[in-house]
Tab-separated table of C-alpha atoms in Angstrom:
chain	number	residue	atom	x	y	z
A	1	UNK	CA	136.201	-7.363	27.160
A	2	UNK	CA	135.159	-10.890	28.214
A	3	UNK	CA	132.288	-12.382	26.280
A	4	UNK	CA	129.159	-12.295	27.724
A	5	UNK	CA	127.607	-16.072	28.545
A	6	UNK	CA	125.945	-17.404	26.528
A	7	UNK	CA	122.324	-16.618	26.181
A	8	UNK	CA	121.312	-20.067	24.950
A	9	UNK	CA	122.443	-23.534	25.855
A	10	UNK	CA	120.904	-27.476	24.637
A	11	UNK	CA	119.886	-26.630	20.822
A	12	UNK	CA	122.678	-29.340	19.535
A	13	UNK	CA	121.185	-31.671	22.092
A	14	UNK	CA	117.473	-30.659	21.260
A	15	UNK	CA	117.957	-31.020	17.704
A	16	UNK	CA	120.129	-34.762	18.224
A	17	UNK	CA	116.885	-36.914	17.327
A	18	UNK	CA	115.996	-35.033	13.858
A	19	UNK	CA	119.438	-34.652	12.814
A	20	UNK	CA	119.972	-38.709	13.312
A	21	UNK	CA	116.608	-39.557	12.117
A	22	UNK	CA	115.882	-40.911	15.319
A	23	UNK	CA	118.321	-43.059	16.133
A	24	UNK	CA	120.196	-41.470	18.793
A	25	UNK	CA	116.481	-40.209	20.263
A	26	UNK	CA	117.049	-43.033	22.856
A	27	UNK	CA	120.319	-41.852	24.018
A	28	UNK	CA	119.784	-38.242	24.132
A	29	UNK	CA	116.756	-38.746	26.388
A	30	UNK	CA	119.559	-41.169	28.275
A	31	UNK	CA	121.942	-38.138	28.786
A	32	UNK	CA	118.913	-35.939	29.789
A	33	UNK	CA	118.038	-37.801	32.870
A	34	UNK	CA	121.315	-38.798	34.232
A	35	UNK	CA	122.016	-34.997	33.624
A	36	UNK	CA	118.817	-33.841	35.817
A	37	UNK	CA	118.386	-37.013	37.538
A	38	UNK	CA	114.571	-36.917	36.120
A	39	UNK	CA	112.638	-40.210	36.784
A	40	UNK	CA	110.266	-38.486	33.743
A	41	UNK	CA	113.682	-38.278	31.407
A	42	UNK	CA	114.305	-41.873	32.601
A	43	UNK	CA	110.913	-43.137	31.942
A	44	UNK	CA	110.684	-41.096	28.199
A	45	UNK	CA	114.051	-42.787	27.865
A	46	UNK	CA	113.397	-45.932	28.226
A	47	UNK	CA	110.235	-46.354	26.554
A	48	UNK	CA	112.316	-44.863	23.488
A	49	UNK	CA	114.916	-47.746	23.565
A	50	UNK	CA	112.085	-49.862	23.606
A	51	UNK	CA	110.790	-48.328	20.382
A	52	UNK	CA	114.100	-48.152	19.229
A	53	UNK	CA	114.689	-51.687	19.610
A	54	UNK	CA	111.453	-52.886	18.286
A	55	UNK	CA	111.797	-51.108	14.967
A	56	UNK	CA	115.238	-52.336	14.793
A	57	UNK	CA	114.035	-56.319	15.206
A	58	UNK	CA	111.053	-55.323	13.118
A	59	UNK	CA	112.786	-53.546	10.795
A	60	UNK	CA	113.617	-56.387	7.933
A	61	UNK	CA	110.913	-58.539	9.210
A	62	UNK	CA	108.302	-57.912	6.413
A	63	UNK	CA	104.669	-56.735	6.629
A	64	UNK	CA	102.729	-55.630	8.725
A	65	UNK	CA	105.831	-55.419	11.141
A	66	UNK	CA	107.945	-53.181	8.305
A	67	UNK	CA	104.923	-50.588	8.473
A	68	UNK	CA	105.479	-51.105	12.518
A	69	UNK	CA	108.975	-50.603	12.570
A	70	UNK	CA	108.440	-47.096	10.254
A	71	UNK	CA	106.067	-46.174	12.553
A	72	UNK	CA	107.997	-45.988	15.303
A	73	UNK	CA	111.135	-44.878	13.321
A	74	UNK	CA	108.644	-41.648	12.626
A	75	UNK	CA	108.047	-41.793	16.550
A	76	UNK	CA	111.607	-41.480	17.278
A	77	UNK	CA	112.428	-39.400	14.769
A	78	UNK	CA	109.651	-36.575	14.711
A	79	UNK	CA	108.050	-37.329	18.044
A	80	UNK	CA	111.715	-37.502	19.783
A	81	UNK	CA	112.657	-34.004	17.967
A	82	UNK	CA	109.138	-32.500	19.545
A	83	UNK	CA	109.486	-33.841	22.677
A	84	UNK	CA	113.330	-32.682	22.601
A	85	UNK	CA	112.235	-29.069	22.252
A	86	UNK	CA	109.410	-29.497	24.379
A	87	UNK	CA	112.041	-29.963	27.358
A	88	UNK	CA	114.615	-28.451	26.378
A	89	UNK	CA	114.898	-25.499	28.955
A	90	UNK	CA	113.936	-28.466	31.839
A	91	UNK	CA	117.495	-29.837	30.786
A	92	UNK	CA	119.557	-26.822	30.005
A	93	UNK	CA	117.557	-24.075	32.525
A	94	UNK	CA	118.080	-20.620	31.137
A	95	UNK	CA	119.800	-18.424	34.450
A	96	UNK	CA	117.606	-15.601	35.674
A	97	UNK	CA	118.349	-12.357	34.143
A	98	UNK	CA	119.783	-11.062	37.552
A	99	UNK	CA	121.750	-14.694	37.424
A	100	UNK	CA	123.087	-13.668	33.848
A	101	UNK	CA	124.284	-10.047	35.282
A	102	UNK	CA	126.140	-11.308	38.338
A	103	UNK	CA	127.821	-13.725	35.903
A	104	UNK	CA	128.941	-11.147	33.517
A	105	UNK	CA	130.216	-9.168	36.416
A	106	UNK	CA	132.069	-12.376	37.468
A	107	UNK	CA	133.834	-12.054	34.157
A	108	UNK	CA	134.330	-8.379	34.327
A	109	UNK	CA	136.145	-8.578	37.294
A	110	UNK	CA	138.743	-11.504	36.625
A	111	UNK	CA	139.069	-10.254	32.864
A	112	UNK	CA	140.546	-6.785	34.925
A	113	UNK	CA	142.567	-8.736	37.520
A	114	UNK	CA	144.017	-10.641	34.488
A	115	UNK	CA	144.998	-6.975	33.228
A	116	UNK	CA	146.338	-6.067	36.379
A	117	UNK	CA	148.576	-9.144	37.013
A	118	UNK	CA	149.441	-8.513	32.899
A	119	UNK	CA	150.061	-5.087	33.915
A	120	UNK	CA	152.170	-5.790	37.217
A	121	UNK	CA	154.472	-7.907	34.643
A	122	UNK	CA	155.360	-5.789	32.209
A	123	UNK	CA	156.004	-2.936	34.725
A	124	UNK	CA	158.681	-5.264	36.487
A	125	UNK	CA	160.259	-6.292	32.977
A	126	UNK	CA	160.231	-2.966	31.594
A	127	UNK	CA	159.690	0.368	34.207
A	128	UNK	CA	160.290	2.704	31.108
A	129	UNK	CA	157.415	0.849	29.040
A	130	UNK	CA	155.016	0.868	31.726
A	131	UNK	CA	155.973	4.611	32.401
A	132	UNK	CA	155.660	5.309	29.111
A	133	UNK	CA	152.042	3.612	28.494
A	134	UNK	CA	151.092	5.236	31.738
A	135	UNK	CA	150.477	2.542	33.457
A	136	UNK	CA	148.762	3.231	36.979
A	137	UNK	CA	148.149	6.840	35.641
A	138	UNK	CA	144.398	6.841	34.649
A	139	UNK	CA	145.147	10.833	35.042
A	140	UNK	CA	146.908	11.056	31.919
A	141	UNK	CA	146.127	10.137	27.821
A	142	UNK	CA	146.624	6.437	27.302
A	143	UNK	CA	145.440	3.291	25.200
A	144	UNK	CA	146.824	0.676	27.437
A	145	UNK	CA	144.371	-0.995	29.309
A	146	UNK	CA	146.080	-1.840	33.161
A	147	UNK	CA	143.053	-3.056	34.456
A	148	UNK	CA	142.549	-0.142	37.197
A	149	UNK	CA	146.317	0.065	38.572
A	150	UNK	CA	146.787	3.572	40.948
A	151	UNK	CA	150.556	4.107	40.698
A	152	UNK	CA	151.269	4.891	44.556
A	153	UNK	CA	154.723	6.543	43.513
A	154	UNK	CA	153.132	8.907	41.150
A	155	UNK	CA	149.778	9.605	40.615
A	156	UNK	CA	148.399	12.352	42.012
A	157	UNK	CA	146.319	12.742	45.272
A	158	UNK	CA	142.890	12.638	43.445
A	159	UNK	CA	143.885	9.518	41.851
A	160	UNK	CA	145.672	7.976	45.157
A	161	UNK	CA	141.309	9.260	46.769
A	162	UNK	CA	140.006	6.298	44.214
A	163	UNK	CA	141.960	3.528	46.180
A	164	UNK	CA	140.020	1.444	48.100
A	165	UNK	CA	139.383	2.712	51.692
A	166	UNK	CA	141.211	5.691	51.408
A	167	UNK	CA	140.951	8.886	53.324
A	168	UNK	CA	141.741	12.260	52.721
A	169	UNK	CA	143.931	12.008	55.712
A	170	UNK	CA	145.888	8.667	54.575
A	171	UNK	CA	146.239	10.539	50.873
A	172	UNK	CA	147.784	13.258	52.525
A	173	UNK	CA	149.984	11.037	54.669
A	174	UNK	CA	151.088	9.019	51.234
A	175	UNK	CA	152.167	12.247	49.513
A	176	UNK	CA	153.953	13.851	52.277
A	177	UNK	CA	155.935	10.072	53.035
A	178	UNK	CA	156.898	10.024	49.349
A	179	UNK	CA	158.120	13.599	48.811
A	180	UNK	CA	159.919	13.461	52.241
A	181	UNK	CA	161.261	9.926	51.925
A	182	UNK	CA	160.935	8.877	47.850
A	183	UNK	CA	158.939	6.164	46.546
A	184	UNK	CA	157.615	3.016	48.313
A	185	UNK	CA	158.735	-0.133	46.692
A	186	UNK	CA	155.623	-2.724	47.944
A	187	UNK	CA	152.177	-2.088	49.983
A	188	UNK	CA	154.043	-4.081	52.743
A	189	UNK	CA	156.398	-0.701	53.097
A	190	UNK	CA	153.578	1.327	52.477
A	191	UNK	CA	151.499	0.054	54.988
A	192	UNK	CA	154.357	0.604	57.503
A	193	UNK	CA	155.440	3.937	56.701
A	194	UNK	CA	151.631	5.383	55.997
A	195	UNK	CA	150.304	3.153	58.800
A	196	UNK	CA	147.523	1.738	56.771
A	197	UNK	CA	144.698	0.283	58.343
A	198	UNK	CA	145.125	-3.362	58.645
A	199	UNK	CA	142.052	-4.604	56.349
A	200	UNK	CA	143.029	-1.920	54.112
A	201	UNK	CA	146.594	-3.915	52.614
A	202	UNK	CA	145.081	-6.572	50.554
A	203	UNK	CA	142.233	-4.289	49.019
A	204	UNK	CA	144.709	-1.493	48.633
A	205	UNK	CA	147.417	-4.344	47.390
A	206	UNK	CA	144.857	-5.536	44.628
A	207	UNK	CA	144.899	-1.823	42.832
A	208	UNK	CA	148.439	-0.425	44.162
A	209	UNK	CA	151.343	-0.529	42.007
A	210	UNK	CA	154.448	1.329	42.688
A	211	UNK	CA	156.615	2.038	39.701
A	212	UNK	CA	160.133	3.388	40.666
């Protein structure tokens, strides 16, 4: 399965001004507002380079402006880590738990087309394989994952039900076409020879596979 997203985003960035002792507190608040395009983050920003660049100038300057320049190296450092956290979710917003869940299902659902289209390839390299690890046969014992495949050729008619849009009359149809006629070889034919609605061919093309 796909991993789920993450539940947490921003703690490297939060944690930027203790881990550099304050020095980079200027430029992480820099990133922060060009990333929200906050005139508060731009502000907070700002008035930290200032800081920064006063305890820089004051730095080797001797007292009293030494004791300045560790004062605001402790702003920077300590006070930049606080605010840091303090934000943090107004820079990295946390997705509503509804938002997380139709993410997840985005993944869900290309993770199993990416099983399908896997699927779709080995069946056309190797028929006997795919036959073999049942393939488009959810109706039988397997491990292989195909990513929700309905062999049209031969699963049964309970199985051919599950396809999307189908009838009881179109399953019927299907099974009689393919014992009278043999197997289909695309949903193109199929949609011919069963006359398939037409907005049923892509959604039954996404799920149909038709092993000979």
């Amino acid at each position: 399965m796909p991993p789920e997203p993450p539940r947490s985003q921003g703690v490297l960035w939060a944690f930027t001004p203790l881990i550099t002792c304050g020095f980079a507190t200027p430029f992480t608040f820099t990133y922060a507002a060009v990333k929200r395009r906050s005139a508060g983050l731009a502000v907070a920003s700002a008035g930290y380079l200032a800081g920064w660049s006063a305890m820089i100038t004051f730095m080797d300057a001797g007292w009293p402006l030494s004791a300045l320049a560790s004062m605001l190296l402790m702003i920077l450092w300590i006070g930049g880590f606080a605010h840091a956290l303090t934000v943090r979710t107004r820079v990295y917003p946390q997705a509503a738990p509804r938002d997380k869940a139709n993410e997840y299902a985005i993944h869900v659902a290309k993770y199993r087309r990416t099983l399908r289209e896997e699927a779709r390839t080995l069946a056309a390299e190797d028929p006997a394989l795919a036959h073999e690890l049942g393939i488009g046969r959810p109706d039988v014992p397997r491990a292989y994952d195909d990513g929700g495949l309905i062999d049209v050729n031969h699963a049964p008619p309970f199985v051919l039900a599950t396809l999307p849009g189908m009838t009881s009359e179109l399953v019927e149809r299907i099974e009689r076409i393919r014992r009278e006629q043999g197997p289909f070889v695309s949903v193109e034919e199929l949609a011919i020879n069963a006359d398939l609605p037409p907005d049923l061919v892509t959604r039954v093309g996404e799920y149909a596979i038709f092993l000979p």
